[in-house]
């Protein structure tokens, strides 16, 4: 699973330097963080709506697609800020043996 994220992270880094006229990722970087955040927000909303549709219909294809779009744009955001999927995976690994309630309580101190 992490191979896909690693490969995607490499592609996203390379596309930062691409021509914004020919690369969607480069065009997002050229437009700046606010445009990238707008896309993350848009994809988040579409994911939420797809989840509601999935609950009603049982059909998961749209939810999977929208979640992939959300992850993709979140990775573009991280890349723009000098981070990558390993940073998130490391944090998730750190939390693995904590209960969710303990982890949440540790953030509020």
mmCIF file of N, CA, C and O in Angstrom:
data_model
loop_
_atom_site.group_PDB
_atom_site.id
_atom_site.type_symbol
_atom_site.label_atom_id
_atom_site.label_comp_id
_atom_site.label_asym_id
_atom_site.label_seq_id
_atom_site.Cartn_x
_atom_site.Cartn_y
_atom_site.Cartn_z
ATOM 1 N N UNK A 1 0.824 -1.192 0.000
ATOM 2 C CA UNK A 1 0.000 0.000 0.000
ATOM 3 C C UNK A 1 0.867 1.254 0.000
ATOM 4 O O UNK A 1 0.603 2.188 -0.734
ATOM 5 N N UNK A 2 1.908 1.296 0.820
ATOM 6 C CA UNK A 2 2.708 2.512 0.888
ATOM 7 C C UNK A 2 3.494 2.738 -0.401
ATOM 8 O O UNK A 2 3.909 3.860 -0.669
ATOM 9 N N UNK A 3 3.696 1.695 -1.231
ATOM 10 C CA UNK A 3 4.362 1.878 -2.520
ATOM 11 C C UNK A 3 3.581 2.844 -3.399
ATOM 12 O O UNK A 3 4.166 3.686 -4.085
ATOM 13 N N UNK A 4 2.280 2.735 -3.379
ATOM 14 C CA UNK A 4 1.447 3.640 -4.166
ATOM 15 C C UNK A 4 1.637 5.070 -3.674
ATOM 16 O O UNK A 4 1.832 5.996 -4.479
ATOM 17 N N UNK A 5 1.615 5.261 -2.371
ATOM 18 C CA UNK A 5 1.803 6.603 -1.815
ATOM 19 C C UNK A 5 3.203 7.137 -2.117
ATOM 20 O O UNK A 5 3.366 8.314 -2.447
ATOM 21 N N UNK A 6 4.211 6.283 -2.006
ATOM 22 C CA UNK A 6 5.579 6.712 -2.309
ATOM 23 C C UNK A 6 5.709 7.120 -3.766
ATOM 24 O O UNK A 6 6.313 8.159 -4.079
ATOM 25 N N UNK A 7 5.171 6.313 -4.662
ATOM 26 C CA UNK A 7 5.233 6.646 -6.085
ATOM 27 C C UNK A 7 4.481 7.928 -6.391
ATOM 28 O O UNK A 7 4.958 8.775 -7.151
ATOM 29 N N UNK A 8 3.312 8.083 -5.800
ATOM 30 C CA UNK A 8 2.535 9.296 -6.011
ATOM 31 C C UNK A 8 3.280 10.515 -5.472
ATOM 32 O O UNK A 8 3.321 11.561 -6.125
ATOM 33 N N UNK A 9 3.895 10.377 -4.308
ATOM 34 C CA UNK A 9 4.655 11.493 -3.731
ATOM 35 C C UNK A 9 5.797 11.904 -4.657
ATOM 36 O O UNK A 9 6.050 13.109 -4.843
ATOM 37 N N UNK A 10 6.479 10.931 -5.246
ATOM 38 C CA UNK A 10 7.563 11.247 -6.188
ATOM 39 C C UNK A 10 7.031 11.997 -7.410
ATOM 40 O O UNK A 10 7.623 12.985 -7.856
ATOM 41 N N UNK A 11 5.920 11.533 -7.935
ATOM 42 C CA UNK A 11 5.324 12.197 -9.100
ATOM 43 C C UNK A 11 4.903 13.620 -8.730
ATOM 44 O O UNK A 11 5.161 14.570 -9.483
ATOM 45 N N UNK A 12 4.275 13.788 -7.574
ATOM 46 C CA UNK A 12 3.829 15.123 -7.169
ATOM 47 C C UNK A 12 5.009 16.072 -6.999
ATOM 48 O O UNK A 12 4.917 17.246 -7.385
ATOM 49 N N UNK A 13 6.110 15.592 -6.438
ATOM 50 C CA UNK A 13 7.302 16.433 -6.289
ATOM 51 C C UNK A 13 7.840 16.840 -7.656
ATOM 52 O O UNK A 13 8.199 17.999 -7.864
ATOM 53 N N UNK A 14 7.901 15.902 -8.572
ATOM 54 C CA UNK A 14 8.398 16.198 -9.919
ATOM 55 C C UNK A 14 7.494 17.199 -10.623
ATOM 56 O O UNK A 14 7.970 18.102 -11.335
ATOM 57 N N UNK A 15 6.214 17.075 -10.430
ATOM 58 C CA UNK A 15 5.257 17.955 -11.119
ATOM 59 C C UNK A 15 5.283 19.382 -10.574
ATOM 60 O O UNK A 15 4.830 20.301 -11.256
ATOM 61 N N UNK A 16 5.823 19.574 -9.371
ATOM 62 C CA UNK A 16 5.946 20.937 -8.845
ATOM 63 C C UNK A 16 6.766 21.803 -9.797
ATOM 64 O O UNK A 16 6.523 23.002 -9.908
ATOM 65 N N UNK A 17 7.729 21.187 -10.464
ATOM 66 C CA UNK A 17 8.626 21.912 -11.360
ATOM 67 C C UNK A 17 8.153 21.887 -12.816
ATOM 68 O O UNK A 17 8.818 22.442 -13.684
ATOM 69 N N UNK A 18 7.037 21.246 -13.079
ATOM 70 C CA UNK A 18 6.535 21.120 -14.448
ATOM 71 C C UNK A 18 5.911 22.435 -14.909
ATOM 72 O O UNK A 18 5.692 23.365 -14.126
ATOM 73 N N UNK A 19 5.571 22.478 -16.163
ATOM 74 C CA UNK A 19 4.922 23.639 -16.764
ATOM 75 C C UNK A 19 3.457 23.671 -16.329
ATOM 76 O O UNK A 19 2.714 22.720 -16.598
ATOM 77 N N UNK A 20 3.031 24.746 -15.679
ATOM 78 C CA UNK A 20 1.624 24.841 -15.260
ATOM 79 C C UNK A 20 0.628 24.784 -16.416
ATOM 80 O O UNK A 20 -0.538 24.494 -16.200
ATOM 81 N N UNK A 21 1.094 25.028 -17.622
ATOM 82 C CA UNK A 21 0.216 24.948 -18.792
ATOM 83 C C UNK A 21 -0.074 23.500 -19.184
ATOM 84 O O UNK A 21 -1.069 23.233 -19.859
ATOM 85 N N UNK A 22 0.801 22.574 -18.758
ATOM 86 C CA UNK A 22 0.633 21.175 -19.170
ATOM 87 C C UNK A 22 0.460 20.215 -18.002
ATOM 88 O O UNK A 22 0.238 19.026 -18.215
ATOM 89 N N UNK A 23 0.558 20.713 -16.765
ATOM 90 C CA UNK A 23 0.436 19.850 -15.591
ATOM 91 C C UNK A 23 -0.576 20.438 -14.614
ATOM 92 O O UNK A 23 -0.419 21.578 -14.147
ATOM 93 N N UNK A 24 -1.588 19.648 -14.306
ATOM 94 C CA UNK A 24 -2.600 20.081 -13.333
ATOM 95 C C UNK A 24 -1.968 20.370 -11.979
ATOM 96 O O UNK A 24 -2.257 21.392 -11.348
ATOM 97 N N UNK A 25 -1.084 19.484 -11.518
ATOM 98 C CA UNK A 25 -0.440 19.675 -10.212
ATOM 99 C C UNK A 25 0.402 20.946 -10.218
ATOM 100 O O UNK A 25 0.340 21.738 -9.283
ATOM 101 N N UNK A 26 1.177 21.153 -11.272
ATOM 102 C CA UNK A 26 1.988 22.373 -11.370
ATOM 103 C C UNK A 26 1.096 23.609 -11.370
ATOM 104 O O UNK A 26 1.445 24.627 -10.760
ATOM 105 N N UNK A 27 -0.062 23.528 -12.027
ATOM 106 C CA UNK A 27 -0.965 24.685 -12.054
ATOM 107 C C UNK A 27 -1.512 24.991 -10.662
ATOM 108 O O UNK A 27 -1.658 26.156 -10.297
ATOM 109 N N UNK A 28 -1.783 23.945 -9.880
ATOM 110 C CA UNK A 28 -2.224 24.185 -8.502
ATOM 111 C C UNK A 28 -1.129 24.861 -7.693
ATOM 112 O O UNK A 28 -1.381 25.834 -6.968
ATOM 113 N N UNK A 29 0.103 24.357 -7.801
ATOM 114 C CA UNK A 29 1.218 24.969 -7.070
ATOM 115 C C UNK A 29 1.423 26.417 -7.504
ATOM 116 O O UNK A 29 1.672 27.286 -6.661
ATOM 117 N N UNK A 30 1.298 26.681 -8.792
ATOM 118 C CA UNK A 30 1.485 28.044 -9.303
ATOM 119 C C UNK A 30 0.425 28.991 -8.758
ATOM 120 O O UNK A 30 0.700 30.172 -8.529
ATOM 121 N N UNK A 31 -0.782 28.479 -8.535
ATOM 122 C CA UNK A 31 -1.873 29.310 -8.013
ATOM 123 C C UNK A 31 -1.766 29.522 -6.510
ATOM 124 O O UNK A 31 -2.423 30.406 -5.958
ATOM 125 N N UNK A 32 -0.977 28.691 -5.828
ATOM 126 C CA UNK A 32 -0.708 28.899 -4.414
ATOM 127 C C UNK A 32 -1.564 28.067 -3.473
ATOM 128 O O UNK A 32 -2.485 27.352 -3.884
ATOM 129 N N UNK A 33 -1.225 28.194 -2.207
ATOM 130 C CA UNK A 33 -1.846 27.380 -1.167
ATOM 131 C C UNK A 33 -3.358 27.575 -1.095
ATOM 132 O O UNK A 33 -4.093 26.602 -0.931
ATOM 133 N N UNK A 34 -3.837 28.801 -1.234
ATOM 134 C CA UNK A 34 -5.280 29.016 -1.110
ATOM 135 C C UNK A 34 -6.059 28.227 -2.151
ATOM 136 O O UNK A 34 -7.118 27.667 -1.849
ATOM 137 N N UNK A 35 -5.555 28.141 -3.385
ATOM 138 C CA UNK A 35 -6.237 27.369 -4.426
ATOM 139 C C UNK A 35 -6.201 25.882 -4.086
ATOM 140 O O UNK A 35 -7.194 25.169 -4.264
ATOM 141 N N UNK A 36 -5.061 25.419 -3.586
ATOM 142 C CA UNK A 36 -4.949 24.010 -3.192
ATOM 143 C C UNK A 36 -5.923 23.706 -2.063
ATOM 144 O O UNK A 36 -6.630 22.690 -2.099
ATOM 145 N N UNK A 37 -6.014 24.583 -1.081
ATOM 146 C CA UNK A 37 -6.942 24.379 0.037
ATOM 147 C C UNK A 37 -8.390 24.408 -0.439
ATOM 148 O O UNK A 37 -9.227 23.657 0.071
ATOM 149 N N UNK A 38 -8.679 25.254 -1.413
ATOM 150 C CA UNK A 38 -10.021 25.294 -1.994
ATOM 151 C C UNK A 38 -10.370 23.930 -2.585
ATOM 152 O O UNK A 38 -11.473 23.420 -2.407
ATOM 153 N N UNK A 39 -9.408 23.330 -3.303
ATOM 154 C CA UNK A 39 -9.636 22.010 -3.889
ATOM 155 C C UNK A 39 -9.811 20.946 -2.810
ATOM 156 O O UNK A 39 -10.675 20.073 -2.932
ATOM 157 N N UNK A 40 -9.010 21.002 -1.745
ATOM 158 C CA UNK A 40 -9.154 20.037 -0.650
ATOM 159 C C UNK A 40 -10.551 20.167 -0.043
ATOM 160 O O UNK A 40 -11.234 19.161 0.186
ATOM 161 N N UNK A 41 -10.990 21.390 0.194
ATOM 162 C CA UNK A 41 -12.326 21.608 0.748
ATOM 163 C C UNK A 41 -13.427 21.109 -0.167
ATOM 164 O O UNK A 41 -14.401 20.493 0.281
ATOM 165 N N UNK A 42 -13.271 21.368 -1.463
ATOM 166 C CA UNK A 42 -14.255 20.906 -2.445
ATOM 167 C C UNK A 42 -14.328 19.376 -2.455
ATOM 168 O O UNK A 42 -15.417 18.795 -2.427
ATOM 169 N N UNK A 43 -13.176 18.739 -2.461
ATOM 170 C CA UNK A 43 -13.151 17.272 -2.479
ATOM 171 C C UNK A 43 -13.669 16.687 -1.172
ATOM 172 O O UNK A 43 -14.312 15.631 -1.176
ATOM 173 N N UNK A 44 -13.433 17.381 -0.075
ATOM 174 C CA UNK A 44 -13.959 16.920 1.220
ATOM 175 C C UNK A 44 -15.486 16.936 1.195
ATOM 176 O O UNK A 44 -16.123 15.954 1.599
ATOM 177 N N UNK A 45 -16.053 18.020 0.712
ATOM 178 C CA UNK A 45 -17.508 18.119 0.623
ATOM 179 C C UNK A 45 -18.077 17.030 -0.283
ATOM 180 O O UNK A 45 -19.072 16.377 0.067
ATOM 181 N N UNK A 46 -17.431 16.808 -1.435
ATOM 182 C CA UNK A 46 -17.905 15.775 -2.356
ATOM 183 C C UNK A 46 -17.790 14.384 -1.726
ATOM 184 O O UNK A 46 -18.655 13.527 -1.950
ATOM 185 N N UNK A 47 -16.757 14.171 -0.924
ATOM 186 C CA UNK A 47 -16.600 12.883 -0.235
ATOM 187 C C UNK A 47 -17.710 12.683 0.788
ATOM 188 O O UNK A 47 -18.287 11.586 0.889
ATOM 189 N N UNK A 48 -18.031 13.726 1.528
ATOM 190 C CA UNK A 48 -19.109 13.630 2.516
ATOM 191 C C UNK A 48 -20.444 13.312 1.848
ATOM 192 O O UNK A 48 -21.195 12.450 2.325
ATOM 193 N N UNK A 49 -20.723 13.987 0.755
ATOM 194 C CA UNK A 49 -21.974 13.734 0.036
ATOM 195 C C UNK A 49 -22.008 12.313 -0.520
ATOM 196 O O UNK A 49 -23.038 11.638 -0.463
ATOM 197 N N UNK A 50 -20.874 11.848 -1.037
ATOM 198 C CA UNK A 50 -20.809 10.478 -1.566
ATOM 199 C C UNK A 50 -21.005 9.456 -0.446
ATOM 200 O O UNK A 50 -21.631 8.410 -0.658
ATOM 201 N N UNK A 51 -20.488 9.751 0.745
ATOM 202 C CA UNK A 51 -20.677 8.838 1.880
ATOM 203 C C UNK A 51 -22.157 8.734 2.238
ATOM 204 O O UNK A 51 -22.661 7.634 2.512
ATOM 205 N N UNK A 52 -22.845 9.859 2.226
ATOM 206 C CA UNK A 52 -24.284 9.835 2.506
ATOM 207 C C UNK A 52 -25.019 9.028 1.438
ATOM 208 O O UNK A 52 -25.908 8.232 1.761
ATOM 209 N N UNK A 53 -24.645 9.213 0.176
ATOM 210 C CA UNK A 53 -25.260 8.445 -0.910
ATOM 211 C C UNK A 53 -24.973 6.957 -0.746
ATOM 212 O O UNK A 53 -25.848 6.115 -0.990
ATOM 213 N N UNK A 54 -23.757 6.622 -0.349
ATOM 214 C CA UNK A 54 -23.382 5.223 -0.150
ATOM 215 C C UNK A 54 -24.207 4.601 0.967
ATOM 216 O O UNK A 54 -24.660 3.457 0.854
ATOM 217 N N UNK A 55 -24.431 5.348 2.032
ATOM 218 C CA UNK A 55 -25.236 4.827 3.136
ATOM 219 C C UNK A 55 -26.642 4.484 2.662
ATOM 220 O O UNK A 55 -27.204 3.457 3.038
ATOM 221 N N UNK A 56 -27.194 5.339 1.811
ATOM 222 C CA UNK A 56 -28.560 5.109 1.307
ATOM 223 C C UNK A 56 -28.613 3.986 0.274
ATOM 224 O O UNK A 56 -29.517 3.160 0.299
ATOM 225 N N UNK A 57 -27.642 3.981 -0.642
ATOM 226 C CA UNK A 57 -27.735 3.077 -1.792
ATOM 227 C C UNK A 57 -26.915 1.797 -1.658
ATOM 228 O O UNK A 57 -27.195 0.818 -2.344
ATOM 229 N N UNK A 58 -25.887 1.832 -0.832
ATOM 230 C CA UNK A 58 -24.982 0.691 -0.744
ATOM 231 C C UNK A 58 -23.944 0.665 -1.852
ATOM 232 O O UNK A 58 -23.049 -0.170 -1.855
ATOM 233 N N UNK A 59 -24.041 1.568 -2.806
ATOM 234 C CA UNK A 59 -23.092 1.658 -3.923
ATOM 235 C C UNK A 59 -21.856 2.447 -3.468
ATOM 236 O O UNK A 59 -21.995 3.562 -2.976
ATOM 237 N N UNK A 60 -20.676 1.867 -3.629
ATOM 238 C CA UNK A 60 -19.457 2.479 -3.084
ATOM 239 C C UNK A 60 -18.554 3.134 -4.125
ATOM 240 O O UNK A 60 -17.603 3.821 -3.746
ATOM 241 N N UNK A 61 -18.809 2.941 -5.391
ATOM 242 C CA UNK A 61 -17.879 3.425 -6.428
ATOM 243 C C UNK A 61 -17.645 4.933 -6.358
ATOM 244 O O UNK A 61 -16.507 5.401 -6.434
ATOM 245 N N UNK A 62 -18.689 5.715 -6.211
ATOM 246 C CA UNK A 62 -18.538 7.175 -6.135
ATOM 247 C C UNK A 62 -17.763 7.571 -4.883
ATOM 248 O O UNK A 62 -16.900 8.456 -4.929
ATOM 249 N N UNK A 63 -18.039 6.926 -3.768
ATOM 250 C CA UNK A 63 -17.330 7.231 -2.523
ATOM 251 C C UNK A 63 -15.839 6.938 -2.662
ATOM 252 O O UNK A 63 -14.999 7.727 -2.230
ATOM 253 N N UNK A 64 -15.501 5.826 -3.267
ATOM 254 C CA UNK A 64 -14.093 5.482 -3.471
ATOM 255 C C UNK A 64 -13.420 6.526 -4.360
ATOM 256 O O UNK A 64 -12.318 7.002 -4.060
ATOM 257 N N UNK A 65 -14.081 6.913 -5.428
ATOM 258 C CA UNK A 65 -13.522 7.922 -6.329
ATOM 259 C C UNK A 65 -13.330 9.269 -5.661
ATOM 260 O O UNK A 65 -12.286 9.915 -5.820
ATOM 261 N N UNK A 66 -14.325 9.689 -4.910
ATOM 262 C CA UNK A 66 -14.218 10.988 -4.234
ATOM 263 C C UNK A 66 -13.168 10.952 -3.130
ATOM 264 O O UNK A 66 -12.444 11.934 -2.922
ATOM 265 N N UNK A 67 -13.060 9.833 -2.432
ATOM 266 C CA UNK A 67 -12.026 9.718 -1.403
ATOM 267 C C UNK A 67 -10.640 9.740 -2.041
ATOM 268 O O UNK A 67 -9.713 10.374 -1.512
ATOM 269 N N UNK A 68 -10.488 9.100 -3.186
ATOM 270 C CA UNK A 68 -9.213 9.160 -3.909
ATOM 271 C C UNK A 68 -8.881 10.599 -4.294
ATOM 272 O O UNK A 68 -7.729 11.041 -4.154
ATOM 273 N N UNK A 69 -9.885 11.358 -4.754
ATOM 274 C CA UNK A 69 -9.662 12.769 -5.088
ATOM 275 C C UNK A 69 -9.247 13.559 -3.850
ATOM 276 O O UNK A 69 -8.351 14.415 -3.916
ATOM 277 N N UNK A 70 -9.894 13.287 -2.729
ATOM 278 C CA UNK A 70 -9.555 13.980 -1.481
ATOM 279 C C UNK A 70 -8.128 13.658 -1.048
ATOM 280 O O UNK A 70 -7.362 14.560 -0.685
ATOM 281 N N UNK A 71 -7.765 12.390 -1.072
ATOM 282 C CA UNK A 71 -6.396 12.005 -0.710
ATOM 283 C C UNK A 71 -5.400 12.672 -1.652
ATOM 284 O O UNK A 71 -4.368 13.195 -1.218
ATOM 285 N N UNK A 72 -5.681 12.636 -2.953
ATOM 286 C CA UNK A 72 -4.778 13.222 -3.939
ATOM 287 C C UNK A 72 -4.539 14.703 -3.641
ATOM 288 O O UNK A 72 -3.393 15.166 -3.571
ATOM 289 N N UNK A 73 -5.618 15.449 -3.466
ATOM 290 C CA UNK A 73 -5.462 16.883 -3.230
ATOM 291 C C UNK A 73 -4.836 17.159 -1.862
ATOM 292 O O UNK A 73 -4.107 18.144 -1.711
ATOM 293 N N UNK A 74 -5.083 16.301 -0.893
ATOM 294 C CA UNK A 74 -4.413 16.438 0.406
ATOM 295 C C UNK A 74 -2.906 16.221 0.251
ATOM 296 O O UNK A 74 -2.102 16.930 0.878
ATOM 297 N N UNK A 75 -2.524 15.271 -0.598
ATOM 298 C CA UNK A 75 -1.094 15.050 -0.850
ATOM 299 C C UNK A 75 -0.467 16.219 -1.595
ATOM 300 O O UNK A 75 0.689 16.579 -1.333
ATOM 301 N N UNK A 76 -1.210 16.845 -2.503
ATOM 302 C CA UNK A 76 -0.711 18.055 -3.165
ATOM 303 C C UNK A 76 -0.489 19.141 -2.120
ATOM 304 O O UNK A 76 0.542 19.827 -2.121
ATOM 305 N N UNK A 77 -1.424 19.300 -1.187
ATOM 306 C CA UNK A 77 -1.290 20.286 -0.112
ATOM 307 C C UNK A 77 -0.041 20.014 0.718
ATOM 308 O O UNK A 77 0.757 20.920 0.988
ATOM 309 N N UNK A 78 0.123 18.762 1.134
ATOM 310 C CA UNK A 78 1.301 18.404 1.925
ATOM 311 C C UNK A 78 2.577 18.700 1.153
ATOM 312 O O UNK A 78 3.534 19.274 1.708
ATOM 313 N N UNK A 79 2.608 18.331 -0.114
ATOM 314 C CA UNK A 79 3.773 18.576 -0.956
ATOM 315 C C UNK A 79 4.085 20.071 -1.039
ATOM 316 O O UNK A 79 5.239 20.480 -0.952
ATOM 317 N N UNK A 80 3.067 20.869 -1.195
ATOM 318 C CA UNK A 80 3.244 22.321 -1.277
ATOM 319 C C UNK A 80 3.905 22.860 -0.007
ATOM 320 O O UNK A 80 4.647 23.840 -0.059
ATOM 321 N N UNK A 81 3.636 22.211 1.104
ATOM 322 C CA UNK A 81 4.161 22.648 2.403
ATOM 323 C C UNK A 81 5.417 21.887 2.818
ATOM 324 O O UNK A 81 5.850 21.977 3.962
ATOM 325 N N UNK A 82 5.992 21.120 1.876
ATOM 326 C CA UNK A 82 7.238 20.415 2.148
ATOM 327 C C UNK A 82 7.076 19.133 2.936
ATOM 328 O O UNK A 82 8.038 18.648 3.542
ATOM 329 N N UNK A 83 5.882 18.582 2.942
ATOM 330 C CA UNK A 83 5.608 17.338 3.654
ATOM 331 C C UNK A 83 5.187 16.270 2.660
ATOM 332 O O UNK A 83 4.932 16.563 1.495
ATOM 333 N N UNK A 84 5.092 15.032 3.146
ATOM 334 C CA UNK A 84 4.671 13.950 2.282
ATOM 335 C C UNK A 84 3.932 12.881 3.043
ATOM 336 O O UNK A 84 3.737 12.984 4.262
ATOM 337 N N UNK A 85 3.544 11.831 2.355
ATOM 338 C CA UNK A 85 2.774 10.772 3.003
ATOM 339 C C UNK A 85 3.522 10.099 4.144
ATOM 340 O O UNK A 85 2.897 9.671 5.113
ATOM 341 N N UNK A 86 4.853 10.029 4.074
ATOM 342 C CA UNK A 86 5.604 9.415 5.170
ATOM 343 C C UNK A 86 5.408 10.163 6.482
ATOM 344 O O UNK A 86 5.376 9.549 7.552
ATOM 345 N N UNK A 87 5.276 11.480 6.407
ATOM 346 C CA UNK A 87 5.035 12.257 7.623
ATOM 347 C C UNK A 87 3.720 11.849 8.282
ATOM 348 O O UNK A 87 3.630 11.733 9.502
ATOM 349 N N UNK A 88 2.720 11.606 7.473
ATOM 350 C CA UNK A 88 1.406 11.215 7.996
ATOM 351 C C UNK A 88 1.439 9.770 8.466
ATOM 352 O O UNK A 88 0.902 9.438 9.536
ATOM 353 N N UNK A 89 2.067 8.894 7.690
ATOM 354 C CA UNK A 89 2.164 7.486 8.092
ATOM 355 C C UNK A 89 2.944 7.340 9.395
ATOM 356 O O UNK A 89 2.572 6.530 10.257
ATOM 357 N N UNK A 90 4.005 8.138 9.562
ATOM 358 C CA UNK A 90 4.769 8.104 10.823
ATOM 359 C C UNK A 90 3.893 8.518 12.000
ATOM 360 O O UNK A 90 3.955 7.922 13.076
ATOM 361 N N UNK A 91 3.075 9.538 11.794
ATOM 362 C CA UNK A 91 2.190 9.987 12.871
ATOM 363 C C UNK A 91 1.142 8.930 13.189
ATOM 364 O O UNK A 91 0.839 8.665 14.362
ATOM 365 N N UNK A 92 0.595 8.312 12.168
ATOM 366 C CA UNK A 92 -0.381 7.241 12.409
ATOM 367 C C UNK A 92 0.275 6.068 13.135
ATOM 368 O O UNK A 92 -0.328 5.494 14.050
ATOM 369 N N UNK A 93 1.492 5.730 12.768
ATOM 370 C CA UNK A 93 2.215 4.646 13.448
ATOM 371 C C UNK A 93 2.453 5.002 14.908
ATOM 372 O O UNK A 93 2.328 4.152 15.793
ATOM 373 N N UNK A 94 2.782 6.264 15.164
ATOM 374 C CA UNK A 94 3.012 6.704 16.541
ATOM 375 C C UNK A 94 1.755 6.524 17.385
ATOM 376 O O UNK A 94 1.811 6.148 18.550
ATOM 377 N N UNK A 95 0.619 6.739 16.788
ATOM 378 C CA UNK A 95 -0.651 6.652 17.507
ATOM 379 C C UNK A 95 -1.183 5.225 17.619
ATOM 380 O O UNK A 95 -2.160 4.993 18.329
ATOM 381 N N UNK A 96 -0.578 4.289 16.944
ATOM 382 C CA UNK A 96 -1.143 2.954 16.793
ATOM 383 C C UNK A 96 -1.455 2.277 18.119
ATOM 384 O O UNK A 96 -2.474 1.643 18.260
ATOM 385 N N UNK A 97 -0.591 2.384 19.100
ATOM 386 C CA UNK A 97 -0.817 1.700 20.371
ATOM 387 C C UNK A 97 -1.530 2.558 21.406
ATOM 388 O O UNK A 97 -1.664 2.153 22.561
ATOM 389 N N UNK A 98 -1.983 3.740 21.006
ATOM 390 C CA UNK A 98 -2.734 4.608 21.905
ATOM 391 C C UNK A 98 -4.222 4.417 21.667
ATOM 392 O O UNK A 98 -4.652 4.206 20.538
ATOM 393 N N UNK A 99 -4.983 4.527 22.727
ATOM 394 C CA UNK A 99 -6.427 4.564 22.494
ATOM 395 C C UNK A 99 -6.750 5.931 21.907
ATOM 396 O O UNK A 99 -6.040 6.913 22.135
ATOM 397 N N UNK A 100 -7.793 6.011 21.138
ATOM 398 C CA UNK A 100 -8.192 7.281 20.553
ATOM 399 C C UNK A 100 -8.466 8.339 21.602
ATOM 400 O O UNK A 100 -8.134 9.508 21.422
ATOM 401 N N UNK A 101 -9.032 7.931 22.720
ATOM 402 C CA UNK A 101 -9.325 8.896 23.790
ATOM 403 C C UNK A 101 -8.037 9.406 24.430
ATOM 404 O O UNK A 101 -7.918 10.597 24.732
ATOM 405 N N UNK A 102 -7.065 8.517 24.629
ATOM 406 C CA UNK A 102 -5.778 8.947 25.190
ATOM 407 C C UNK A 102 -5.064 9.899 24.244
ATOM 408 O O UNK A 102 -4.512 10.913 24.672
ATOM 409 N N UNK A 103 -5.055 9.568 22.965
ATOM 410 C CA UNK A 103 -4.371 10.406 21.992
ATOM 411 C C UNK A 103 -5.011 11.783 21.935
ATOM 412 O O UNK A 103 -4.329 12.795 21.937
ATOM 413 N N UNK A 104 -6.320 11.838 21.904
ATOM 414 C CA UNK A 104 -7.017 13.115 21.859
ATOM 415 C C UNK A 104 -6.730 13.941 23.116
ATOM 416 O O UNK A 104 -6.488 15.130 23.047
ATOM 417 N N UNK A 105 -6.731 13.302 24.281
ATOM 418 C CA UNK A 105 -6.453 13.995 25.536
ATOM 419 C C UNK A 105 -5.019 14.551 25.547
ATOM 420 O O UNK A 105 -4.776 15.629 26.074
ATOM 421 N N UNK A 106 -4.075 13.824 24.936
ATOM 422 C CA UNK A 106 -2.692 14.286 24.939
ATOM 423 C C UNK A 106 -2.513 15.541 24.091
ATOM 424 O O UNK A 106 -1.625 16.342 24.349
ATOM 425 N N UNK A 107 -3.375 15.768 23.111
ATOM 426 C CA UNK A 107 -3.281 16.954 22.258
ATOM 427 C C UNK A 107 -3.823 18.191 22.956
ATOM 428 O O UNK A 107 -3.442 19.292 22.621
ATOM 429 N N UNK A 108 -4.677 18.035 23.931
ATOM 430 C CA UNK A 108 -5.309 19.190 24.572
ATOM 431 C C UNK A 108 -4.530 19.697 25.775
ATOM 432 O O UNK A 108 -4.944 20.640 26.421
ATOM 433 N N UNK A 109 -3.403 19.071 26.048
ATOM 434 C CA UNK A 109 -2.589 19.531 27.196
ATOM 435 C C UNK A 109 -1.688 20.658 26.821
ATOM 436 O O UNK A 109 -1.205 20.891 25.823
#
